[in-house]
Tab-separated table of C-alpha atoms in Angstrom:
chain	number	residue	atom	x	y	z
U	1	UNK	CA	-70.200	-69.246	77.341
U	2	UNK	CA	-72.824	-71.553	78.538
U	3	UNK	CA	-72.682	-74.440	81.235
U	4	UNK	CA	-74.830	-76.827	83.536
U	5	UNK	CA	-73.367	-77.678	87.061
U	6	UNK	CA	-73.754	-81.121	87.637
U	7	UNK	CA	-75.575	-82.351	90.334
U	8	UNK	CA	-72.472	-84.340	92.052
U	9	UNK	CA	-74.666	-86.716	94.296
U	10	UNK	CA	-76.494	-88.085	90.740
U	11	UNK	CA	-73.116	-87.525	88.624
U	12	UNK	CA	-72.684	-91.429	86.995
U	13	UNK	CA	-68.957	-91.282	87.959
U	14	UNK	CA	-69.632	-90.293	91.519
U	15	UNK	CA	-67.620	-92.741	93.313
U	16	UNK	CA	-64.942	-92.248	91.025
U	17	UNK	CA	-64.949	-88.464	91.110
U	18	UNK	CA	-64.940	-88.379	94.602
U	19	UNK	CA	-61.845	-91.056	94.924
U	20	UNK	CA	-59.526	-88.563	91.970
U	21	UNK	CA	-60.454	-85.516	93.973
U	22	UNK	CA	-60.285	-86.654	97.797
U	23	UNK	CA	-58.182	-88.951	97.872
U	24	UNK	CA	-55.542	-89.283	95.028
U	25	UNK	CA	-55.904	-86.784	93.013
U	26	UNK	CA	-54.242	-86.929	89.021
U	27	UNK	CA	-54.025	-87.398	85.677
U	28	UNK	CA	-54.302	-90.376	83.289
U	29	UNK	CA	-52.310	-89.969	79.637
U	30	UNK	CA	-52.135	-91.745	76.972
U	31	UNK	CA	-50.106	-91.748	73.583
U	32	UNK	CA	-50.774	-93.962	70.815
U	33	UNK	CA	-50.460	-93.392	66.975
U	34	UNK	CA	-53.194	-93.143	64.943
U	35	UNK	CA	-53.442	-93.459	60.718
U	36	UNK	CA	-53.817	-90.450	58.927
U	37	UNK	CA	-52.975	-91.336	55.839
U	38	UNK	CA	-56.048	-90.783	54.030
U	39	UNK	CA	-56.624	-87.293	55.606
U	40	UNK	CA	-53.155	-86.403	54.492
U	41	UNK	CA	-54.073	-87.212	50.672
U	42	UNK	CA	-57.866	-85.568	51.509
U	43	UNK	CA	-55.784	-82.090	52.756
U	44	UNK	CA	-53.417	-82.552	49.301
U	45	UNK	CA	-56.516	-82.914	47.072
U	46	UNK	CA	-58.292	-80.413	48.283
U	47	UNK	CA	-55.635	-77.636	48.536
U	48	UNK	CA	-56.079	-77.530	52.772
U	49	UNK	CA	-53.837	-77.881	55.658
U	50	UNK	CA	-53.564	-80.914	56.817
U	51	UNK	CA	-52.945	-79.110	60.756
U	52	UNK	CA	-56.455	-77.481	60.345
U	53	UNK	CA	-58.401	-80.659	58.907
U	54	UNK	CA	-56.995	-82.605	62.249
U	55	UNK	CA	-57.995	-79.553	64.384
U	56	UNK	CA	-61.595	-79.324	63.274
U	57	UNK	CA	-62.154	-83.366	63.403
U	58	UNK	CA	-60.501	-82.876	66.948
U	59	UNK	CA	-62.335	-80.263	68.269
U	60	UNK	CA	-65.607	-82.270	67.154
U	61	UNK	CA	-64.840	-85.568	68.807
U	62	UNK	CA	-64.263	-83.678	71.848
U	63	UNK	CA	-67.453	-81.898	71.601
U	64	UNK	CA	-69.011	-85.578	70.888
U	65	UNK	CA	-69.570	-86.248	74.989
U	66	UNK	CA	-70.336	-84.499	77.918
U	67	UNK	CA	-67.299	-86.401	79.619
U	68	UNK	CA	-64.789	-84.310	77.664
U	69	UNK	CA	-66.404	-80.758	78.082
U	70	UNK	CA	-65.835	-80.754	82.413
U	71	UNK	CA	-64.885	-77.731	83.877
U	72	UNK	CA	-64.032	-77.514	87.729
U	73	UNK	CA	-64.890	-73.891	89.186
U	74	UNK	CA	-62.894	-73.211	92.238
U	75	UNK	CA	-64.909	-70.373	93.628
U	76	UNK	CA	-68.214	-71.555	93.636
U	77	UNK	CA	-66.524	-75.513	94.090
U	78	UNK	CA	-69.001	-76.540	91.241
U	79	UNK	CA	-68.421	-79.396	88.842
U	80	UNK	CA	-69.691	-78.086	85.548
U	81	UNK	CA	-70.086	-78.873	81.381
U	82	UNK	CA	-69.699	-76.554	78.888
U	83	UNK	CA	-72.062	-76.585	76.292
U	84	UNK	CA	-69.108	-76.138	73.733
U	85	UNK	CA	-65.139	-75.969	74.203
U	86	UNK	CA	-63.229	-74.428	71.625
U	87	UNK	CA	-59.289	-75.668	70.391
U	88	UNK	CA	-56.111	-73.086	71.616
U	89	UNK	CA	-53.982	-73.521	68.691
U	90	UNK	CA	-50.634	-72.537	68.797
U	91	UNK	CA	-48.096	-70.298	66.420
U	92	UNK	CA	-44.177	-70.557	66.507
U	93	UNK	CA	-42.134	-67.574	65.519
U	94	UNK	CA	-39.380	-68.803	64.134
U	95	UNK	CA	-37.165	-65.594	64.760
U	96	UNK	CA	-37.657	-65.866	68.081
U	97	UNK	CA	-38.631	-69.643	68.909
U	98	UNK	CA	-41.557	-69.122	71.103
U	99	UNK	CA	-45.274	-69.268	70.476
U	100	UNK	CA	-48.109	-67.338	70.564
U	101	UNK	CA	-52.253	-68.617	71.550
U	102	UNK	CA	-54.578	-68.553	69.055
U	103	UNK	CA	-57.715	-68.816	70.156
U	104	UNK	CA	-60.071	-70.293	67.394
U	105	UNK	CA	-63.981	-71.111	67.867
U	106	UNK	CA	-65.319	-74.200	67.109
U	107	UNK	CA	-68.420	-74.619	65.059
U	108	UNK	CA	-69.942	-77.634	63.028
U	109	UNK	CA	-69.638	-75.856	59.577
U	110	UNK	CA	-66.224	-77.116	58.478
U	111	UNK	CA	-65.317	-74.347	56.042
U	112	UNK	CA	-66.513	-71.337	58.379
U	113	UNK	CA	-64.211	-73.102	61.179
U	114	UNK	CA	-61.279	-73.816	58.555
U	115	UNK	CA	-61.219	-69.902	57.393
U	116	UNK	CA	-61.503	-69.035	60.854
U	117	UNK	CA	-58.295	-70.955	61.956
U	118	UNK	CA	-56.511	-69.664	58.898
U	119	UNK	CA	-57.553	-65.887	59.950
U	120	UNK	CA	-56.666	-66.401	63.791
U	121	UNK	CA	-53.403	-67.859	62.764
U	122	UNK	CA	-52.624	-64.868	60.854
U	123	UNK	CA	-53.177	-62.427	63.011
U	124	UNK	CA	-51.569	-64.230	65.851
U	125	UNK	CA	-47.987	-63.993	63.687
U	126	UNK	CA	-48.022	-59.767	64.203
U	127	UNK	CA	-47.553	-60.086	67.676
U	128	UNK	CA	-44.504	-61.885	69.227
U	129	UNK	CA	-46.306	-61.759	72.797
U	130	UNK	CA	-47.648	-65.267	74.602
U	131	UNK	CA	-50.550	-63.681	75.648
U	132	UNK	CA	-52.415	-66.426	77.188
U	133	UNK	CA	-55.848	-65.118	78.523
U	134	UNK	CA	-57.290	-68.173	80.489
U	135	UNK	CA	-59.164	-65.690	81.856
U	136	UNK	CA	-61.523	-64.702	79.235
U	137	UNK	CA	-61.308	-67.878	77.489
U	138	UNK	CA	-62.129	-70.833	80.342
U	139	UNK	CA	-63.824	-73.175	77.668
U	140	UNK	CA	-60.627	-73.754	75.492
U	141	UNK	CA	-58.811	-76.982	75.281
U	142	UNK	CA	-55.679	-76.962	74.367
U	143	UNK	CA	-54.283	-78.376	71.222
U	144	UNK	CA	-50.824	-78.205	70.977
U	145	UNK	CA	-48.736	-79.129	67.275
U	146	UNK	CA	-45.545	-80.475	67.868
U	147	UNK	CA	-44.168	-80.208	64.250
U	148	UNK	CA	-40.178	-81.143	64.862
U	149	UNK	CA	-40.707	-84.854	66.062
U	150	UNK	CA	-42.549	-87.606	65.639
U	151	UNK	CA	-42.748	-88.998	69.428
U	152	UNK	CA	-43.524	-92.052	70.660
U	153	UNK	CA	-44.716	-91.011	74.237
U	154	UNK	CA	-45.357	-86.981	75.939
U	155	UNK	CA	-46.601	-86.268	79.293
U	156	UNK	CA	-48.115	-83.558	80.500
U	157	UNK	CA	-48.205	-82.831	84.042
U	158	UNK	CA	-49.917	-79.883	86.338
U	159	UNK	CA	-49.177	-79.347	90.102
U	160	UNK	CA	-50.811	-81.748	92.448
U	161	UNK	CA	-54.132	-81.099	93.736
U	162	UNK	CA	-54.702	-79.256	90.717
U	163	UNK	CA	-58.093	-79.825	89.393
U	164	UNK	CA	-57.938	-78.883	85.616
U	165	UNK	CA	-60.331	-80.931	83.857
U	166	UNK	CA	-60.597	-79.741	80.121
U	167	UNK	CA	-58.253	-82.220	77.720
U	168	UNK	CA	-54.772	-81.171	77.034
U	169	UNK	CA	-53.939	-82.731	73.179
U	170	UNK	CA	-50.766	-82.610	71.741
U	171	UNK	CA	-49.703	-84.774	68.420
U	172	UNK	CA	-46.220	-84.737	66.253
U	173	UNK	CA	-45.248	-85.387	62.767
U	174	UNK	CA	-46.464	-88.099	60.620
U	175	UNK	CA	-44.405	-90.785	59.689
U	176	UNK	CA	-44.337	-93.809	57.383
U	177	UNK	CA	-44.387	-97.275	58.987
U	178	UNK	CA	-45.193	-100.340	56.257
U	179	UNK	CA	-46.919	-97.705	53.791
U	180	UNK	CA	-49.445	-95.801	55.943
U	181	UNK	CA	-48.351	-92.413	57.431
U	182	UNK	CA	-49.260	-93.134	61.180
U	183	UNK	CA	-49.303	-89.609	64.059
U	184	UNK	CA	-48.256	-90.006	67.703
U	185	UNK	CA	-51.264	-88.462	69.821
U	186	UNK	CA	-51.083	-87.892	73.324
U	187	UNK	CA	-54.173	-87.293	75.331
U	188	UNK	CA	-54.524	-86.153	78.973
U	189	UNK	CA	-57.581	-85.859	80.887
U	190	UNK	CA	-57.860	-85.494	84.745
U	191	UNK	CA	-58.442	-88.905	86.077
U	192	UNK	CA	-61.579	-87.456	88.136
U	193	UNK	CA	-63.935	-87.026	85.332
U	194	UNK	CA	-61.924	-89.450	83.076
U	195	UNK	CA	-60.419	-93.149	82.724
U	196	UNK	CA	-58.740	-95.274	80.468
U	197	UNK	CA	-61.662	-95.924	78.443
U	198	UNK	CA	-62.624	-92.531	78.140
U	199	UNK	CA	-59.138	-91.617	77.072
U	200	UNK	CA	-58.900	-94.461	74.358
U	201	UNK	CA	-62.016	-93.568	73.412
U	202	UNK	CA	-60.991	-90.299	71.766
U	203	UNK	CA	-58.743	-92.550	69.784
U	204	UNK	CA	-61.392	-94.290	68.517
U	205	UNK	CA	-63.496	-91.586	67.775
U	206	UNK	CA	-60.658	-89.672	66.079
U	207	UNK	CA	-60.372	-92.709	63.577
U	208	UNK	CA	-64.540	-92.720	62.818
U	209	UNK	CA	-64.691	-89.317	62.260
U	210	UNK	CA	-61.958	-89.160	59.829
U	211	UNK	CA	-63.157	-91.781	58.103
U	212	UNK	CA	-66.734	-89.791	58.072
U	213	UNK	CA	-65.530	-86.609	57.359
U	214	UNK	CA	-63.448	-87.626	54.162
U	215	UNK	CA	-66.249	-87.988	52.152
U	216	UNK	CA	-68.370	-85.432	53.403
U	217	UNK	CA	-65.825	-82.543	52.683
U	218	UNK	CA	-64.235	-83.939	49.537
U	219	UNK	CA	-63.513	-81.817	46.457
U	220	UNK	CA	-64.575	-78.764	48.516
U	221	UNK	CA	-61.337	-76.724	47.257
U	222	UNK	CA	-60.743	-74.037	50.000
């Protein structure tokens, strides 16, 4: 686990930092549905989850920018960035309705991070225990599934004063709407390091890098 503390006095969103973390401190959310119908036929081609193909283009986009890799460390009061955060996934036991963490590193090669998801996932479903370890693992994002609905708005929120800045991403089924298959995603970033363009943004880039990795992975039968 690497990091740089930011130098707060040169930080480009200074004023803005300052404002979300003195004075009104929260969070800024957004849902919005975003097209995945050519990922969908990509994951049916090529014999792969569709849930692991949105992870890893996921995890990348939010690797893209410094702006979505801010940590806040309470003991040393340091504003910091993570050279890398990694995606907590999420099982559901069905016998007992409750999940379990998986905790999945990210890399750039897409078929050493696909087989690791797979393998994570699989060993998360022997245990029945949440066992969340924060702890240990202070560069994960989470990336929570909701498989049962397809939303049309979530929010997320944390205790006030609470300054959490690594995303929180959830997203629900797929539906059809006028031929496309279209998935809510909500995004929540702490309004300190983040604003509404910063949050869109990770709409955006979630459509370009779909678009990029389709070709780039296609055919590659996993």
């Amino acid at each position: 686990m690497n990091y740089r503390v930011i130098d707060r006095d040169k930080y480009y969103r200074k004023g803005v930092y300052r404002h979300f973390t003195e004075d009104c401190r929260c969070s800024t959310s957004v849902t919005a549905r975003i097209d995945v119908t050519d990922l969908v036929d990509f994951s049916k081609r090529n014999g792969s989850k569709f849930y692991i193909d949105f992870l890893y283009i996921l995890s990348m986009v939010l690797n893209s920018r410094d702006d979505y890799r801010m940590a806040y460390l309470y003991q040393s009061d340091e504003l910091i960035c993570y050279d890398v955060i990694h995606p907590t996934q999420y099982v559901f036991h069905e016998d007992t309705e409750t999940c379990t963490p998986v905790y999945t590193e990210y890399t750039e090669d897409y078929e050493i991070f696909y087989r690791s998801a797979l393998r994570d996932v699989e060993k998360a479903k022997e245990t029945r225990e949440y066992g969340l370890d924060s702890k240990n693992h202070p560069n994960w994002f989470d990336a929570s599934y909701i498989s049962w609905l397809s939303y049309d708005s979530l929010n997320i929120e944390l205790p006030d004063g609470y300054l959490y800045f690594l995303p929180i991403i959830n997203w629900g089924r797929y539906r059809k709407e006028n031929g496309r298959l279209l998935m809510p995603v909500s995004v929540r970033l702490n309004h300190a390091v983040a604003d509404g363009f910063l949050v869109a943004n990770v709409f955006r880039l979630l459509e370009e890098e779909m678009k990029a990795f389709i070709p780039a992975h296609d055919r590659k039968v996993l």
